[in-house]
mmCIF file of C-alpha atoms in Angstrom:
data_model
loop_
_atom_site.group_PDB
_atom_site.id
_atom_site.type_symbol
_atom_site.label_atom_id
_atom_site.label_comp_id
_atom_site.label_asym_id
_atom_site.label_seq_id
_atom_site.Cartn_x
_atom_site.Cartn_y
_atom_site.Cartn_z
ATOM 1 C CA MET A 1 -47.757 74.330 -150.371
ATOM 2 C CA PHE A 2 -51.272 73.445 -149.147
ATOM 3 C CA ASN A 3 -50.505 69.763 -148.553
ATOM 4 C CA LYS A 4 -51.091 69.452 -144.797
ATOM 5 C CA GLN A 5 -49.806 66.250 -143.204
ATOM 6 C CA PRO A 6 -51.816 64.531 -140.460
ATOM 7 C CA SER A 7 -50.580 65.203 -136.937
ATOM 8 C CA PRO A 8 -48.655 62.520 -135.042
ATOM 9 C CA THR A 9 -51.712 62.086 -132.810
ATOM 10 C CA THR A 10 -53.894 61.438 -135.858
ATOM 11 C CA LYS A 11 -51.355 58.950 -137.195
ATOM 12 C CA LEU A 12 -51.144 57.242 -133.814
ATOM 13 C CA ALA A 13 -54.950 57.000 -133.654
ATOM 14 C CA ALA A 14 -54.952 55.412 -137.124
ATOM 15 C CA LEU A 15 -52.316 52.907 -135.995
ATOM 16 C CA SER A 16 -54.341 52.086 -132.887
ATOM 17 C CA ALA A 17 -57.474 51.575 -134.976
ATOM 18 C CA ARG A 18 -55.660 49.269 -137.396
ATOM 19 C CA LEU A 19 -54.151 47.212 -134.574
ATOM 20 C CA THR A 20 -57.606 46.893 -133.019
ATOM 21 C CA THR A 21 -59.080 45.788 -136.347
ATOM 22 C CA LEU A 22 -56.370 43.153 -136.745
ATOM 23 C CA GLN A 23 -56.895 41.916 -133.200
ATOM 24 C CA SER A 24 -60.613 41.551 -133.870
ATOM 25 C CA ILE A 25 -59.923 39.625 -137.073
ATOM 26 C CA ALA A 26 -57.278 37.402 -135.464
ATOM 27 C CA THR A 27 -59.657 36.554 -132.627
ATOM 28 C CA LYS A 28 -62.702 35.977 -134.826
ATOM 29 C CA TRP A 29 -60.977 33.635 -137.269
ATOM 30 C CA HIS A 30 -58.582 31.867 -134.876
ATOM 31 C CA ASN A 31 -60.711 28.712 -134.520
ATOM 32 C CA THR A 32 -61.066 28.421 -138.299
ATOM 33 C CA ILE A 33 -57.326 27.900 -138.810
ATOM 34 C CA SER A 34 -56.453 24.235 -139.296
ATOM 35 C CA ASP A 35 -52.637 24.230 -139.523
ATOM 36 C CA SER A 36 -51.093 23.917 -136.039
ATOM 37 C CA ASP A 37 -48.103 26.170 -136.846
ATOM 38 C CA LEU A 38 -50.442 28.843 -138.145
ATOM 39 C CA VAL A 39 -52.619 28.493 -135.023
ATOM 40 C CA ASN A 40 -49.516 29.096 -132.873
ATOM 41 C CA THR A 41 -48.444 32.086 -134.956
ATOM 42 C CA ASN A 42 -51.928 33.569 -134.744
ATOM 43 C CA GLY A 43 -52.076 32.982 -130.987
ATOM 44 C CA THR A 44 -48.821 34.867 -130.568
ATOM 45 C CA LEU A 45 -50.153 37.622 -132.818
ATOM 46 C CA LYS A 46 -53.253 38.035 -130.649
ATOM 47 C CA VAL A 47 -51.133 38.487 -127.520
ATOM 48 C CA LEU A 48 -48.733 40.909 -129.208
ATOM 49 C CA LEU A 49 -51.608 42.939 -130.641
ATOM 50 C CA ALA A 50 -53.262 43.212 -127.227
ATOM 51 C CA ASN A 51 -50.006 44.487 -125.716
ATOM 52 C CA SER A 52 -49.369 46.830 -128.650
ATOM 53 C CA ILE A 53 -52.867 48.289 -128.464
ATOM 54 C CA ARG A 54 -52.464 48.921 -124.735
ATOM 55 C CA ASP A 55 -49.112 50.652 -125.300
ATOM 56 C CA VAL A 56 -50.236 52.699 -128.317
ATOM 57 C CA ASN A 57 -53.434 53.811 -126.597
ATOM 58 C CA ALA A 58 -51.588 55.155 -123.538
ATOM 59 C CA PRO A 59 -50.478 58.401 -125.266
ATOM 60 C CA LEU A 60 -53.981 58.732 -126.775
ATOM 61 C CA ALA A 61 -55.737 58.782 -123.396
ATOM 62 C CA GLY A 62 -58.546 61.308 -123.426
ATOM 63 C CA THR A 63 -58.798 61.617 -127.210
ATOM 64 C CA LYS A 64 -61.794 60.335 -129.122
ATOM 65 C CA PRO A 65 -61.289 58.406 -132.359
ATOM 66 C CA SER A 66 -62.512 60.106 -135.489
ATOM 67 C CA LYS A 67 -65.820 58.874 -136.919
ATOM 68 C CA VAL A 68 -64.241 58.767 -140.357
ATOM 69 C CA LEU A 69 -61.417 56.580 -139.067
ATOM 70 C CA ALA A 70 -63.849 54.258 -137.267
ATOM 71 C CA ALA A 71 -65.977 53.922 -140.409
ATOM 72 C CA SER A 72 -62.922 53.256 -142.549
ATOM 73 C CA GLU A 73 -61.675 50.509 -140.230
ATOM 74 C CA SER A 74 -65.145 48.985 -140.038
ATOM 75 C CA GLU A 75 -65.267 48.833 -143.826
ATOM 76 C CA LYS A 76 -61.772 47.312 -143.932
ATOM 77 C CA LYS A 77 -62.839 44.629 -141.443
ATOM 78 C CA LYS A 78 -65.973 43.786 -143.466
ATOM 79 C CA LYS A 79 -63.901 43.427 -146.629
ATOM 80 C CA ILE A 80 -61.393 41.104 -144.949
ATOM 81 C CA ASP A 81 -64.175 39.071 -143.309
ATOM 82 C CA THR A 82 -65.796 38.590 -146.718
ATOM 83 C CA GLU A 83 -62.475 37.484 -148.196
ATOM 84 C CA PHE A 84 -61.972 34.973 -145.370
ATOM 85 C CA THR A 85 -65.530 33.648 -145.665
ATOM 86 C CA ASN A 86 -64.975 33.011 -149.369
ATOM 87 C CA ALA A 87 -61.628 31.367 -148.679
ATOM 88 C CA LYS A 88 -63.220 29.105 -146.076
ATOM 89 C CA LEU A 89 -65.925 28.060 -148.528
ATOM 90 C CA ASN A 90 -63.261 27.313 -151.151
ATOM 91 C CA VAL A 91 -61.127 25.318 -148.677
ATOM 92 C CA GLN A 92 -58.265 27.801 -148.992
ATOM 93 C CA PHE A 93 -58.592 29.483 -145.648
ATOM 94 C CA ASP A 94 -55.149 28.949 -144.107
ATOM 95 C CA SER A 95 -53.144 30.198 -147.077
ATOM 96 C CA THR A 96 -55.513 33.135 -147.641
ATOM 97 C CA TYR A 97 -55.404 34.046 -143.962
ATOM 98 C CA ALA A 98 -51.602 33.915 -143.801
ATOM 99 C CA ARG A 99 -51.224 35.985 -146.977
ATOM 100 C CA GLU A 100 -53.711 38.644 -145.842
ATOM 101 C CA MET A 101 -52.303 38.931 -142.330
ATOM 102 C CA ALA A 102 -48.757 39.247 -143.700
ATOM 103 C CA TYR A 103 -50.020 42.038 -145.953
ATOM 104 C CA GLN A 104 -51.886 43.783 -143.111
ATOM 105 C CA LEU A 105 -48.822 43.609 -140.870
ATOM 106 C CA SER A 106 -46.743 45.158 -143.672
ATOM 107 C CA ILE A 107 -49.211 48.050 -143.701
ATOM 108 C CA VAL A 108 -48.858 48.373 -139.919
ATOM 109 C CA HIS A 109 -45.068 48.412 -140.373
ATOM 110 C CA SER A 110 -45.383 51.248 -142.912
ATOM 111 C CA MET A 111 -47.695 53.190 -140.618
ATOM 112 C CA MET A 112 -45.224 52.864 -137.749
ATOM 113 C CA LYS A 113 -42.282 53.815 -139.953
ATOM 114 C CA THR A 114 -44.061 56.979 -141.109
ATOM 115 C CA LEU A 115 -45.041 57.883 -137.564
ATOM 116 C CA TYR A 116 -41.517 57.169 -136.315
ATOM 117 C CA SER A 117 -39.947 59.498 -138.876
ATOM 118 C CA SER A 118 -42.423 62.312 -138.203
ATOM 119 C CA SER A 119 -42.247 62.214 -134.403
ATOM 120 C CA ASN A 120 -39.872 64.046 -132.098
ATOM 121 C CA SER A 121 -40.946 62.078 -129.036
ATOM 122 C CA LYS A 122 -38.286 59.686 -127.810
ATOM 123 C CA SER A 123 -40.825 57.637 -125.833
ATOM 124 C CA LEU A 124 -43.070 57.275 -128.895
ATOM 125 C CA LYS A 125 -40.108 56.256 -131.025
ATOM 126 C CA ASN A 126 -39.140 53.622 -128.442
ATOM 127 C CA LEU A 127 -42.715 52.349 -128.353
ATOM 128 C CA LEU A 128 -42.870 52.106 -132.141
ATOM 129 C CA ALA A 129 -39.493 50.372 -132.380
ATOM 130 C CA THR A 130 -40.484 47.810 -129.739
ATOM 131 C CA THR A 131 -43.852 47.173 -131.373
ATOM 132 C CA ASP A 132 -42.251 46.756 -134.784
ATOM 133 C CA ASN A 133 -39.590 44.407 -133.388
ATOM 134 C CA ASN A 134 -42.338 42.285 -131.815
ATOM 135 C CA LEU A 135 -44.586 42.145 -134.880
ATOM 136 C CA SER A 136 -41.914 41.664 -137.579
ATOM 137 C CA PRO A 137 -41.191 37.983 -136.771
ATOM 138 C CA ILE A 138 -44.935 37.248 -136.841
ATOM 139 C CA GLN A 139 -45.238 38.905 -140.239
ATOM 140 C CA LYS A 140 -42.323 36.801 -141.502
ATOM 141 C CA SER A 141 -43.987 33.640 -140.166
ATOM 142 C CA PHE A 142 -47.184 34.467 -142.052
ATOM 143 C CA GLU A 143 -45.183 35.214 -145.217
ATOM 144 C CA LYS A 144 -43.254 31.963 -144.886
ATOM 145 C CA PHE A 145 -46.449 29.961 -144.401
ATOM 146 C CA SER A 146 -48.130 31.671 -147.348
ATOM 147 C CA ALA A 147 -45.102 31.072 -149.613
ATOM 148 C CA SER A 148 -44.983 27.388 -148.665
ATOM 149 C CA LYS A 149 -48.629 26.885 -149.677
ATOM 150 C CA GLU A 150 -48.517 28.595 -153.070
#
């Protein structure tokens, strides 16, 4: 009875923050990737994330991100950076990167699915469907790479 759900705007802001975090990670670690197929997949991801962030941020124009959300995403980024640093030192970077990015994109998919089902806005639903359709093949590429290396 007292379980209040976050507003669609709050959910959209969380999605935007996560996409921005992933873009930062994909950019930072891009030159560390050694497998050419994975480099191509990551390059495509960077472009798609930039476009997705632009599109998701349009309905958020004029709203400030929550400090709690910003801190949470910053902590998430630090944790992933630490994982990737360790993987690089252990010469397991590519497989670790692919596995983690596949996982992070699955979280993004879940966030979009939740937002899609809770929204009444046709334009937002179209945006989410397009973004998901663009990111799903990239997620599958990361999963396929990760599975082939384990």
